[in-house]
PDB file of C-alpha atoms in Angstrom:
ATOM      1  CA  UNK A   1       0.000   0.000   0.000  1.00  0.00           C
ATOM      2  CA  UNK A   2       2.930   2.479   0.547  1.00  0.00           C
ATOM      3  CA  UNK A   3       4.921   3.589  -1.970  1.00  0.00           C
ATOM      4  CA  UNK A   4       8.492   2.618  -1.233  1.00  0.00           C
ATOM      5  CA  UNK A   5       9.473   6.262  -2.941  1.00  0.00           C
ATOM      6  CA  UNK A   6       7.613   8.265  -0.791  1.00  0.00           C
ATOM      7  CA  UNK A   7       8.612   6.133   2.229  1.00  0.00           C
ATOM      8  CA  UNK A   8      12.473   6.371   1.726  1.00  0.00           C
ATOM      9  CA  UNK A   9      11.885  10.476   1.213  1.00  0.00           C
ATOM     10  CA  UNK A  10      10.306  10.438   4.641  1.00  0.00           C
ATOM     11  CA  UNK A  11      12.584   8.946   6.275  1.00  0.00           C
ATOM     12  CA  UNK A  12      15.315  10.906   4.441  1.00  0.00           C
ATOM     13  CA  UNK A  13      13.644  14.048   5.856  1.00  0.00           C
ATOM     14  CA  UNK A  14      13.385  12.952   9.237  1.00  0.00           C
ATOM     15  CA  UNK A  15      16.987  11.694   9.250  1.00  0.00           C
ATOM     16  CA  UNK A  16      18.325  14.750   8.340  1.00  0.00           C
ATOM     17  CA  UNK A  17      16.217  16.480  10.563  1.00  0.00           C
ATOM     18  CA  UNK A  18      17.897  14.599  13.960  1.00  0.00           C
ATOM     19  CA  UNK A  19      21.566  15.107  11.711  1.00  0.00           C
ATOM     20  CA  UNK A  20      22.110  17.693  10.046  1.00  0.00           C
ATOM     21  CA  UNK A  21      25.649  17.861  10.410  1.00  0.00           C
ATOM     22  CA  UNK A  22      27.566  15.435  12.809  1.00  0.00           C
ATOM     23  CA  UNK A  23      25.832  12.989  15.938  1.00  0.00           C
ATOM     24  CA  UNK A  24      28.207  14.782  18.638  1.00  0.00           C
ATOM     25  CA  UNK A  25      27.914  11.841  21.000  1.00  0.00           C
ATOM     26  CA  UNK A  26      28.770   8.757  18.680  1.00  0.00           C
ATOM     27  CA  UNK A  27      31.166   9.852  15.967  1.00  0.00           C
ATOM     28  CA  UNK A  28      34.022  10.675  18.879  1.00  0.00           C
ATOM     29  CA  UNK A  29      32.898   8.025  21.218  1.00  0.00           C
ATOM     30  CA  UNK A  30      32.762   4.821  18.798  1.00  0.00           C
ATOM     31  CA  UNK A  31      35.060   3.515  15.358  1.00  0.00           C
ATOM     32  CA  UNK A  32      33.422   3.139  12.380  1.00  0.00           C
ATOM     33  CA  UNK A  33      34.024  -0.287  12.217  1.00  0.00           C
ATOM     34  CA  UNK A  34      31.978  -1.894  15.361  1.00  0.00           C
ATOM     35  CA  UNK A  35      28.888  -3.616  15.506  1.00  0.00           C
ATOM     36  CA  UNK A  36      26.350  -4.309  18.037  1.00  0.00           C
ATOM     37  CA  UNK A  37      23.050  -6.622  18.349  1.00  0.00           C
ATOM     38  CA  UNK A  38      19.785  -4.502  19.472  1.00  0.00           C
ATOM     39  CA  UNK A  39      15.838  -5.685  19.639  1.00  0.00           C
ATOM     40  CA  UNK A  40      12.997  -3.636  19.925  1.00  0.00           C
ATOM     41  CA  UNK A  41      10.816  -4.653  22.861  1.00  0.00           C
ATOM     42  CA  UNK A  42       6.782  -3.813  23.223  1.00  0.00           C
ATOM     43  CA  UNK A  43       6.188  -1.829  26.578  1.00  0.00           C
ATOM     44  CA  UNK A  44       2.622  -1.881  26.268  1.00  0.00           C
ATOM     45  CA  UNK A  45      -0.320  -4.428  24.449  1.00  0.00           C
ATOM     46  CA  UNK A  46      -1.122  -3.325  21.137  1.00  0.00           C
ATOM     47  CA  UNK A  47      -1.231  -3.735  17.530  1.00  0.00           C
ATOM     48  CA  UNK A  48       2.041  -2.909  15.392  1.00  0.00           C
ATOM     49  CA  UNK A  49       2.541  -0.954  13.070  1.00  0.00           C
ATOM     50  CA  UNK A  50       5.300   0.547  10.737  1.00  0.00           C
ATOM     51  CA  UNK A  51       7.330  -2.051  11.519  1.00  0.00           C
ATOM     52  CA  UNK A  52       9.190  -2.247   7.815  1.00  0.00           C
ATOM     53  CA  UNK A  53       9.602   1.358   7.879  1.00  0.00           C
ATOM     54  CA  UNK A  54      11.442   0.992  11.205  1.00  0.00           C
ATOM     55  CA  UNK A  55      13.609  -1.605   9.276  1.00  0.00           C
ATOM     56  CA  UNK A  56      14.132   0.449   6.446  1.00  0.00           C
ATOM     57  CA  UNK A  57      15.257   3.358   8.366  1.00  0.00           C
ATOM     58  CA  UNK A  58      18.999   1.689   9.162  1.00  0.00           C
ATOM     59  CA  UNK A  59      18.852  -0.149   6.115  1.00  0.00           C
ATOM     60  CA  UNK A  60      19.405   3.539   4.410  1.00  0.00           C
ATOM     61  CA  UNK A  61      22.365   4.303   6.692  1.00  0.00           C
ATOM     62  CA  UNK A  62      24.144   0.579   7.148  1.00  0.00           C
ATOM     63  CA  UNK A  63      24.199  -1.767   3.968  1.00  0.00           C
ATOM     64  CA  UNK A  64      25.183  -3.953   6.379  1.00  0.00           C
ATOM     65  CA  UNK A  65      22.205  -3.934   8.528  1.00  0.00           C
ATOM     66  CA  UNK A  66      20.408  -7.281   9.316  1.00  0.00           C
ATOM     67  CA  UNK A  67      16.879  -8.095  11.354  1.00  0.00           C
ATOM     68  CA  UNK A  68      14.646 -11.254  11.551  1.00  0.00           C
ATOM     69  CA  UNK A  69      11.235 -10.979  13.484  1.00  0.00           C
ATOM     70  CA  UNK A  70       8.336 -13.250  14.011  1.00  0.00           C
ATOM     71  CA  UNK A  71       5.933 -10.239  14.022  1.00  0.00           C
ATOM     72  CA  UNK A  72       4.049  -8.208  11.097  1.00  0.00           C
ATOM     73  CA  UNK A  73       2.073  -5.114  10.586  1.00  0.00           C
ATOM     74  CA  UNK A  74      -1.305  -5.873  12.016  1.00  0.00           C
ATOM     75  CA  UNK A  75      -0.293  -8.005  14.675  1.00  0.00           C
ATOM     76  CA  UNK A  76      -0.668  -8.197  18.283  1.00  0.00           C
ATOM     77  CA  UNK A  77       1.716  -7.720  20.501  1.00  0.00           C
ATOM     78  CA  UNK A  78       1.855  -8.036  24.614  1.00  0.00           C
ATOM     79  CA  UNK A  79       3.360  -5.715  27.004  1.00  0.00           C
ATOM     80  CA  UNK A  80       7.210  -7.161  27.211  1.00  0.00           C
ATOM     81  CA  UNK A  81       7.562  -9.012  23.732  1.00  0.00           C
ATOM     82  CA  UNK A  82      10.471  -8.978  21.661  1.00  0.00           C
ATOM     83  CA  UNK A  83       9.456  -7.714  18.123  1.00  0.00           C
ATOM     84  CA  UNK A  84      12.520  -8.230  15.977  1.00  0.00           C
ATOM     85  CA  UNK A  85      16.522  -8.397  16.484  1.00  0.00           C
ATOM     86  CA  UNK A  86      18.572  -6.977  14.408  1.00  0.00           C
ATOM     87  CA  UNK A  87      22.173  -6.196  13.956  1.00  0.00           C
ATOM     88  CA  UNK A  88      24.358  -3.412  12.349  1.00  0.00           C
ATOM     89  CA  UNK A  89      27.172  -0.897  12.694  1.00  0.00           C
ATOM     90  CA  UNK A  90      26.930   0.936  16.253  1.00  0.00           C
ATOM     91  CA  UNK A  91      27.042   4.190  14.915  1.00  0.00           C
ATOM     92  CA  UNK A  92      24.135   3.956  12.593  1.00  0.00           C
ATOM     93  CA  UNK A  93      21.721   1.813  15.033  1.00  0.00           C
ATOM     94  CA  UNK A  94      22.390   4.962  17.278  1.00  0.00           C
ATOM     95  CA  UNK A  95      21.776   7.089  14.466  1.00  0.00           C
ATOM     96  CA  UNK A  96      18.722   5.718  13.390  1.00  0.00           C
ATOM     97  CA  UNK A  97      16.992   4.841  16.813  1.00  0.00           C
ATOM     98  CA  UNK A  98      14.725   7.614  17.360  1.00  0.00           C
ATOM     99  CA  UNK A  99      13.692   8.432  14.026  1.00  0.00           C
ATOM    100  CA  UNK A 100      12.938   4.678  13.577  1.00  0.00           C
ATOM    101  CA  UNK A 101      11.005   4.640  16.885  1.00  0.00           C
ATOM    102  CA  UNK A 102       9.112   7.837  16.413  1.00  0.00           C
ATOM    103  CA  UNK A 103       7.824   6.370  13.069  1.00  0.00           C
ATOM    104  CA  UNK A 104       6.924   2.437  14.414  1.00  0.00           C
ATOM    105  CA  UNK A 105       5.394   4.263  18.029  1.00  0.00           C
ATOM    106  CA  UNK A 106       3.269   6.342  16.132  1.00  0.00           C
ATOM    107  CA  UNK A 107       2.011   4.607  13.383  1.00  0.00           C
ATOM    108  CA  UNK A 108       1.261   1.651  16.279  1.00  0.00           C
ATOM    109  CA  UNK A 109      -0.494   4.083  18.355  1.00  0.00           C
ATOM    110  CA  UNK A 110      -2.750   5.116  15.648  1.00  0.00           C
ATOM    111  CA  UNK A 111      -3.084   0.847  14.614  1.00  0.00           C
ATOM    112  CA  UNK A 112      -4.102   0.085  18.010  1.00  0.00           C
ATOM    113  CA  UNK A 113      -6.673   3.120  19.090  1.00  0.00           C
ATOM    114  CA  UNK A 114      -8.598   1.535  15.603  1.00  0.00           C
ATOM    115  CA  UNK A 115      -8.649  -1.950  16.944  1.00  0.00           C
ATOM    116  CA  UNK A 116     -10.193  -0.800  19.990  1.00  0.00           C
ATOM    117  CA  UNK A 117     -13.295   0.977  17.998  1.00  0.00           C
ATOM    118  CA  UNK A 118     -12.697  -2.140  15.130  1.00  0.00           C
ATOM    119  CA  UNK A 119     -13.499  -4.096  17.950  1.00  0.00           C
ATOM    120  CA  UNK A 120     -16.536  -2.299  19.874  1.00  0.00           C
ATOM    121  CA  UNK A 121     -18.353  -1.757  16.778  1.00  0.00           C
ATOM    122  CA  UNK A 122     -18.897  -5.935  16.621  1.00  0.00           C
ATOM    123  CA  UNK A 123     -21.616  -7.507  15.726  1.00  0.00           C
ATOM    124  CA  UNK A 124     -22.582  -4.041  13.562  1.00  0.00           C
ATOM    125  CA  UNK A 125     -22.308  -3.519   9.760  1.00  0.00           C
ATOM    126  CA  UNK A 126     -20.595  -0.611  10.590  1.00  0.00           C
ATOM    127  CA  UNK A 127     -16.930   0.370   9.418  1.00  0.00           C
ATOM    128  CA  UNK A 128     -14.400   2.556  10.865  1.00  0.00           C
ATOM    129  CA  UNK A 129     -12.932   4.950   8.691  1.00  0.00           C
ATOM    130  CA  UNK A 130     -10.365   7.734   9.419  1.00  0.00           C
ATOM    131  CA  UNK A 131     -10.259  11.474   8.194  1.00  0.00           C
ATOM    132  CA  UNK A 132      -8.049  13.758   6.275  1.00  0.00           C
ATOM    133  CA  UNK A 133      -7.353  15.197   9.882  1.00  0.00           C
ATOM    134  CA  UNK A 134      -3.494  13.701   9.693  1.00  0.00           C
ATOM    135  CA  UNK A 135       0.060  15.652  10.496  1.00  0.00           C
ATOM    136  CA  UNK A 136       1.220  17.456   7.283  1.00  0.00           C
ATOM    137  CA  UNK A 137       3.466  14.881   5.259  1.00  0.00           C
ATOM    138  CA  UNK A 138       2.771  11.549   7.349  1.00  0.00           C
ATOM    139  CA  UNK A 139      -1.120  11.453   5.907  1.00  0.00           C
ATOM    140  CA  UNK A 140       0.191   8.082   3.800  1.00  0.00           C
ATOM    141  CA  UNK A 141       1.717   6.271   7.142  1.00  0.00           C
ATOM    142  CA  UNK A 142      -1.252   7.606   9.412  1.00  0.00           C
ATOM    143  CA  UNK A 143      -4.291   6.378   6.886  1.00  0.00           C
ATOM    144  CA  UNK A 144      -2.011   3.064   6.423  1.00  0.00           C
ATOM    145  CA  UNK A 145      -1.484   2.177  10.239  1.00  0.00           C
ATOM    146  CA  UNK A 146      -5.460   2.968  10.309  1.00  0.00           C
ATOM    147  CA  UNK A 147      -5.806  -0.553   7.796  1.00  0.00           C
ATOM    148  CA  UNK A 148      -3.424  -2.493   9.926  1.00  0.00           C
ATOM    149  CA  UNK A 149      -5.706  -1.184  12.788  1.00  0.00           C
ATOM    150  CA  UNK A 150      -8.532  -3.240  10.757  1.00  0.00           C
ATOM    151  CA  UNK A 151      -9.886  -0.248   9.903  1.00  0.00           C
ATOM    152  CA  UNK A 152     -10.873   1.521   6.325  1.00  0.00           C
ATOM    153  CA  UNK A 153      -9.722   4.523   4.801  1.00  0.00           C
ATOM    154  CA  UNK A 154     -11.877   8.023   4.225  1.00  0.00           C
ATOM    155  CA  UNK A 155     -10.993   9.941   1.190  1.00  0.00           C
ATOM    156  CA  UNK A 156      -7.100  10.919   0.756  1.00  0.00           C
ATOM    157  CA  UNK A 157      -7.631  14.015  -0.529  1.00  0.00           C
ATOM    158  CA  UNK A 158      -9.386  16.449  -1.930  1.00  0.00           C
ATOM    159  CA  UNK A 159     -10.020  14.978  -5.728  1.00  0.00           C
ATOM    160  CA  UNK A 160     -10.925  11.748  -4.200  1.00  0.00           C
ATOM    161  CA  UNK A 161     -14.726  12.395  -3.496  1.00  0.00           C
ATOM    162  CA  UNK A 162     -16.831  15.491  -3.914  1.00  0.00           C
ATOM    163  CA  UNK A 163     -17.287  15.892  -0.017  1.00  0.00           C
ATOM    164  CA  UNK A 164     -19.623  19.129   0.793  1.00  0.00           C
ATOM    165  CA  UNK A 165     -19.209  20.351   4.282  1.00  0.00           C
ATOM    166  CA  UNK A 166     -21.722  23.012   5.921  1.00  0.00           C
ATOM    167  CA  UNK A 167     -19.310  26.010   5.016  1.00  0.00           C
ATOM    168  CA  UNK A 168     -19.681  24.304   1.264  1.00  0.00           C
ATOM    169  CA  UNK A 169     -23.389  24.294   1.473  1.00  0.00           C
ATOM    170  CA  UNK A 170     -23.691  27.360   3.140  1.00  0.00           C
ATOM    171  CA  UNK A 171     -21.279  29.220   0.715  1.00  0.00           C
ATOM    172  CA  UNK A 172     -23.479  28.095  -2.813  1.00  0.00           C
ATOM    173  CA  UNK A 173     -27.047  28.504  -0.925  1.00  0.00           C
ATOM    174  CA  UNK A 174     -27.969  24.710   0.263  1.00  0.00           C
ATOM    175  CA  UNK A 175     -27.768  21.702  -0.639  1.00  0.00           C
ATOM    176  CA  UNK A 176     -29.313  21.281  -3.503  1.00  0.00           C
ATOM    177  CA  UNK A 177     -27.909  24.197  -5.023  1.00  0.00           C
ATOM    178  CA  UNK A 178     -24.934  22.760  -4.224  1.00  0.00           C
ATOM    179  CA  UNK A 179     -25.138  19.120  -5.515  1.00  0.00           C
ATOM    180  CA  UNK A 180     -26.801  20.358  -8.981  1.00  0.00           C
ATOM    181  CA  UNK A 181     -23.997  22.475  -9.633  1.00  0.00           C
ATOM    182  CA  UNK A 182     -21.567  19.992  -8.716  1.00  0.00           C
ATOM    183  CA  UNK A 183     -23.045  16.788 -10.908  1.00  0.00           C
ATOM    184  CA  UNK A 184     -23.363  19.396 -13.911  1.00  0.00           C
ATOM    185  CA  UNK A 185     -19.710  19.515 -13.858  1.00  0.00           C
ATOM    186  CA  UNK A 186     -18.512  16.959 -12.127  1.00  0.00           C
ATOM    187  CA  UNK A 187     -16.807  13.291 -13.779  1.00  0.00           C
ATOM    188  CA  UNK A 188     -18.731  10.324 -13.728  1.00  0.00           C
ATOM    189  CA  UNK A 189     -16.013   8.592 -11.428  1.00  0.00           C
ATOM    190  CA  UNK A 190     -16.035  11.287  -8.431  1.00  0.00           C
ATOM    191  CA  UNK A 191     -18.740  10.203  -5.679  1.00  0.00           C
ATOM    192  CA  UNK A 192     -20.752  13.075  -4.105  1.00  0.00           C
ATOM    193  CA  UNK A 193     -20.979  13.340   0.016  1.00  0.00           C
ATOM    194  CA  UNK A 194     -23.354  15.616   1.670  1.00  0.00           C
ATOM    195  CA  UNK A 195     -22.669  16.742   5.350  1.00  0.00           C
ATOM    196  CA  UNK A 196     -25.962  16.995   6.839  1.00  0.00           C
ATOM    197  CA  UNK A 197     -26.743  18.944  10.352  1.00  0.00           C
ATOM    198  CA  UNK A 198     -30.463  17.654  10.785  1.00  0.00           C
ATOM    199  CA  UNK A 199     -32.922  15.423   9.508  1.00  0.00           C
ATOM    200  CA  UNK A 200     -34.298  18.352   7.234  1.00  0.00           C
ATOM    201  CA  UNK A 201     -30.840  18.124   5.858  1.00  0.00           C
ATOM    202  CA  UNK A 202     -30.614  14.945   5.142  1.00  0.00           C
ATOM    203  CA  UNK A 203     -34.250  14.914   3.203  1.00  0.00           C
ATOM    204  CA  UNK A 204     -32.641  17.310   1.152  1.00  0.00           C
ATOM    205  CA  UNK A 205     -29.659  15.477   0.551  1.00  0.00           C
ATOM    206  CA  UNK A 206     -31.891  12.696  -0.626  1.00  0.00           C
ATOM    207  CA  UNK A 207     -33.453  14.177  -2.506  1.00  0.00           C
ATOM    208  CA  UNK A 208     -30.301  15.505  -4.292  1.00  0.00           C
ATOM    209  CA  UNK A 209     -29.516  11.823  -4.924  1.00  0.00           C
ATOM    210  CA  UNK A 210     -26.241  12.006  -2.812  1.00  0.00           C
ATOM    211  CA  UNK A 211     -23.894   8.877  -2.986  1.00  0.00           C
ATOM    212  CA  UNK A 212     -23.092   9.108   0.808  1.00  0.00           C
ATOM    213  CA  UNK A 213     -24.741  11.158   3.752  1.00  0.00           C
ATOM    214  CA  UNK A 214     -22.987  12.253   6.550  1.00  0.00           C
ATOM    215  CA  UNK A 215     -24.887  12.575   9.819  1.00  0.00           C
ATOM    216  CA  UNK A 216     -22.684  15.237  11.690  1.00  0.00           C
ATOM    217  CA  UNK A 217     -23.038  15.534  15.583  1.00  0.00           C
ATOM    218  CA  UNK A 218     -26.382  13.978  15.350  1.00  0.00           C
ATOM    219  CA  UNK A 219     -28.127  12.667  18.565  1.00  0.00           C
ATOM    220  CA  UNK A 220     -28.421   8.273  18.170  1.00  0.00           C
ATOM    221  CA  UNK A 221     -31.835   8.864  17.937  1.00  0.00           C
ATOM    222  CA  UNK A 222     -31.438  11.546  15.380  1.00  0.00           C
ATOM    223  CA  UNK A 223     -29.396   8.910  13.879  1.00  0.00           C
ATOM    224  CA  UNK A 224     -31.864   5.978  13.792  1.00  0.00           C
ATOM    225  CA  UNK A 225     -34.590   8.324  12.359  1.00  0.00           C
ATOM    226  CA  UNK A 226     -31.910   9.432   9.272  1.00  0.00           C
ATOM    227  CA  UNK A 227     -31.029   5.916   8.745  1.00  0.00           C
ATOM    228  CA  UNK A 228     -34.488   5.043   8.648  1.00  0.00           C
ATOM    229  CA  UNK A 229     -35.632   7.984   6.311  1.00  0.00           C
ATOM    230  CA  UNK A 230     -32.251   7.094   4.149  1.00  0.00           C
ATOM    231  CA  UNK A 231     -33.147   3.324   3.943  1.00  0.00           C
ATOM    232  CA  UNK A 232     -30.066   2.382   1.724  1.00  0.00           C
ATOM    233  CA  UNK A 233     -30.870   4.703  -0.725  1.00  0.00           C
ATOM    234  CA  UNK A 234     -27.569   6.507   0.004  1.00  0.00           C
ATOM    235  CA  UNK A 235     -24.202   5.244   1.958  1.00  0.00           C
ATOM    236  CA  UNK A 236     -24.494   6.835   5.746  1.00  0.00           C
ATOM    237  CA  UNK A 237     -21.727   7.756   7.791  1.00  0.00           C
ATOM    238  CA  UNK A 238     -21.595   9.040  10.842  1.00  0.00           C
ATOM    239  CA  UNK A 239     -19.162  11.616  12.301  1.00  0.00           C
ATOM    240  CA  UNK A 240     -18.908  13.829  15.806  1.00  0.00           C
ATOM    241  CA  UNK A 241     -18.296  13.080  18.751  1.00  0.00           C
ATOM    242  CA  UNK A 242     -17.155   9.188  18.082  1.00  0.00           C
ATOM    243  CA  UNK A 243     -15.311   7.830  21.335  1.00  0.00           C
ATOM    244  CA  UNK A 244     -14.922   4.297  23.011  1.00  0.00           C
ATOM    245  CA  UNK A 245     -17.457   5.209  25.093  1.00  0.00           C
ATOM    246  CA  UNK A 246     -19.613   6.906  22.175  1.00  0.00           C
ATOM    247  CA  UNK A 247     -18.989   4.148  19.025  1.00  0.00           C
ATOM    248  CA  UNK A 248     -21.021   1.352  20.254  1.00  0.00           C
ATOM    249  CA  UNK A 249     -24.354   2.810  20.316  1.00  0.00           C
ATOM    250  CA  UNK A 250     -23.805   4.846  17.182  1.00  0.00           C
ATOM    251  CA  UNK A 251     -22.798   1.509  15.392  1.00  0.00           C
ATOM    252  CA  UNK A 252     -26.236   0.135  16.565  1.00  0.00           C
ATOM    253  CA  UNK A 253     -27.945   3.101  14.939  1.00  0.00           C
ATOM    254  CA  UNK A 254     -27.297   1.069  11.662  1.00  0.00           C
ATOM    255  CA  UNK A 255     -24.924   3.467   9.715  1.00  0.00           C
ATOM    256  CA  UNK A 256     -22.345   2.310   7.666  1.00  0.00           C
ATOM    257  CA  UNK A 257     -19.310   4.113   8.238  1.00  0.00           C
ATOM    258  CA  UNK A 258     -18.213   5.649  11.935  1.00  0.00           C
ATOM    259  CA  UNK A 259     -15.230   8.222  10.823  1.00  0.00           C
ATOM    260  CA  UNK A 260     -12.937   9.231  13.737  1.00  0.00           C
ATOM    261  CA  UNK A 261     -10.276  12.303  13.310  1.00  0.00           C
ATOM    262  CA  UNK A 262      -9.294  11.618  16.715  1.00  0.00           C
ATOM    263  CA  UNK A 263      -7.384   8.168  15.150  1.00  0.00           C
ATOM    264  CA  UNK A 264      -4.871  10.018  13.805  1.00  0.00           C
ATOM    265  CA  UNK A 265      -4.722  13.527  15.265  1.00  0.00           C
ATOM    266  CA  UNK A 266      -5.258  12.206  18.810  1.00  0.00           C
ATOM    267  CA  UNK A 267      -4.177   8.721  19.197  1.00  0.00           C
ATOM    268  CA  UNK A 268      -1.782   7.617  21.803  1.00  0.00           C
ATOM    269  CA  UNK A 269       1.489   6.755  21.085  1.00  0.00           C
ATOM    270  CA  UNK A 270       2.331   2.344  21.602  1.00  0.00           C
ATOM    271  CA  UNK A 271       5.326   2.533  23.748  1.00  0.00           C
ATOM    272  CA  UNK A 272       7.898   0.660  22.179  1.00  0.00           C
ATOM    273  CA  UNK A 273      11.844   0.534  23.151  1.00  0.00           C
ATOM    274  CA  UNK A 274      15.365  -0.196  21.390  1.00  0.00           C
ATOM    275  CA  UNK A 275      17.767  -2.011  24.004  1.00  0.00           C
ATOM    276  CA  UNK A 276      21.475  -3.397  23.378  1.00  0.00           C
ATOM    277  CA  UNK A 277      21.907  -6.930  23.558  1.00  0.00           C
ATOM    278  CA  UNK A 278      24.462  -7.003  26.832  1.00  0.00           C
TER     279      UNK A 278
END
């Protein structure tokens, strides 16, 4: 799913970000020349995450970096599990540590706060999707550790799906203003979402023949009555105030998609650690 490209610029960036010109501590304290075993350790349950991109991150510095590991992206891990060993030149495993944990932490944070809704919604039709609510540059990483979370993606970007918000609809005079002018012009590949504040909304959005409706901040039994009224004649996703506590009973409400920006903009890091082999 990620493009090897784009990963190897990222981690270029972030490299040369910790870098920039020497690593004070290791160049005068260590030779070139030695080598050391390390292992990355979980510190916390959880689902990984990023786990090649760790790799990849002292592959770029040490050609002469090695790793094995019985563990994948997607999988569960336990508070004190070994994840992978791996060996290399000292310098570079130094060099390479934080940048390669910031990446796998994250990206496992974000993997394992979408299990936990993957896993309440249960039993429900409904999906969990993410947002374009992501940290400039890492959207790719954060919307990928979202599908190794079990989760499903939301549009990318902007030229993925005609998505009109309320400052869209409010801006062109409603919503069916608004989705007339946009089918008159738009491709026959582009779907058309309508963010809808109430059930007035949402007739209106029906009406308009809207490929998905969005029930924003609605009340569940707001929700029940536009799912209802909706009746699969459109996709409906709900979006607002979506929290383990929240998700369950929206899920029950019968929509198809629960989007969370919280996944990615709010999601605890998975505490994960780099240790020497003694």
């Amino acid at each position: 799913m990620l493009n090897q490209i784009y990963i190897d610029n990222l981690i270029k960036t972030a490299l040369l970000e910790d870098n920039n010109y020497c690593d004070s501590a290791s160049v005068h304290l260590l030779s070139e020349e030695q080598k050391d075993f390390a292992y990355f350790q979980a510190k916390d349950d959880g689902v990984l995450s990023g786990l090649n991109i760790a790799f990849r991150v002292f592959e770029i510095l040490d050609s002469s970096f090695e790793y094995k590991t019985k563990f994948k992206d997607g999988d569960k891990v336990k508070k004190g599990d070994i994840i992978a060993e791996f060996s290399g030149k000292t310098i570079f495993l130094l060099q390479g540590e934080r940048v390669a944990l910031n990446i796998l932490c994250h990206m496992s944070g974000i993997a394992t706060a979408t299990a936990k809704l993957v896993n309440l919604c249960n039993g429900t039709k409904a999906s969990v999707a993410d947002t374009r609510k992501t940290l400039p540059g890492l959207r790719n990483i954060e919307k990928y550790a979202v599908y190794c979370g079990g989760g499903k993606n939301h549009r990318y970007n902007l030229s993925d799906c005609a998505m009109l918000k309320d400052n869209h609809i409010d801006a062109a005079g409603g919503i069916k203003n608004a989705v007339s002018k946009i089918k008159s012009k738009l491709g026959h590949t582009v779907k058309i979402e309508v963010e809808t504040r109430n059930l007035e909304e949402v007739r209106q959005a029906l009406d308009s023949k809207a490929d998905i409706i969005m029930l924003d901040n609605m009340t569940i039994s707001q929700m029940q009555e536009a799912v209802s009224l909706i009746d699969g004649k459109a996709i409906t996703e709900a979006s607002g105030n979506v929290t383990e506590q929240t998700i369950s009973e929206i899920a029950k409400t019968g929509v198809d998609v629960i989007s969370s920006g919280a996944l990615t903009h709010s999601a605890k890091t998975l505490d994960i650690s780099m240790k020497f082999r003694a």
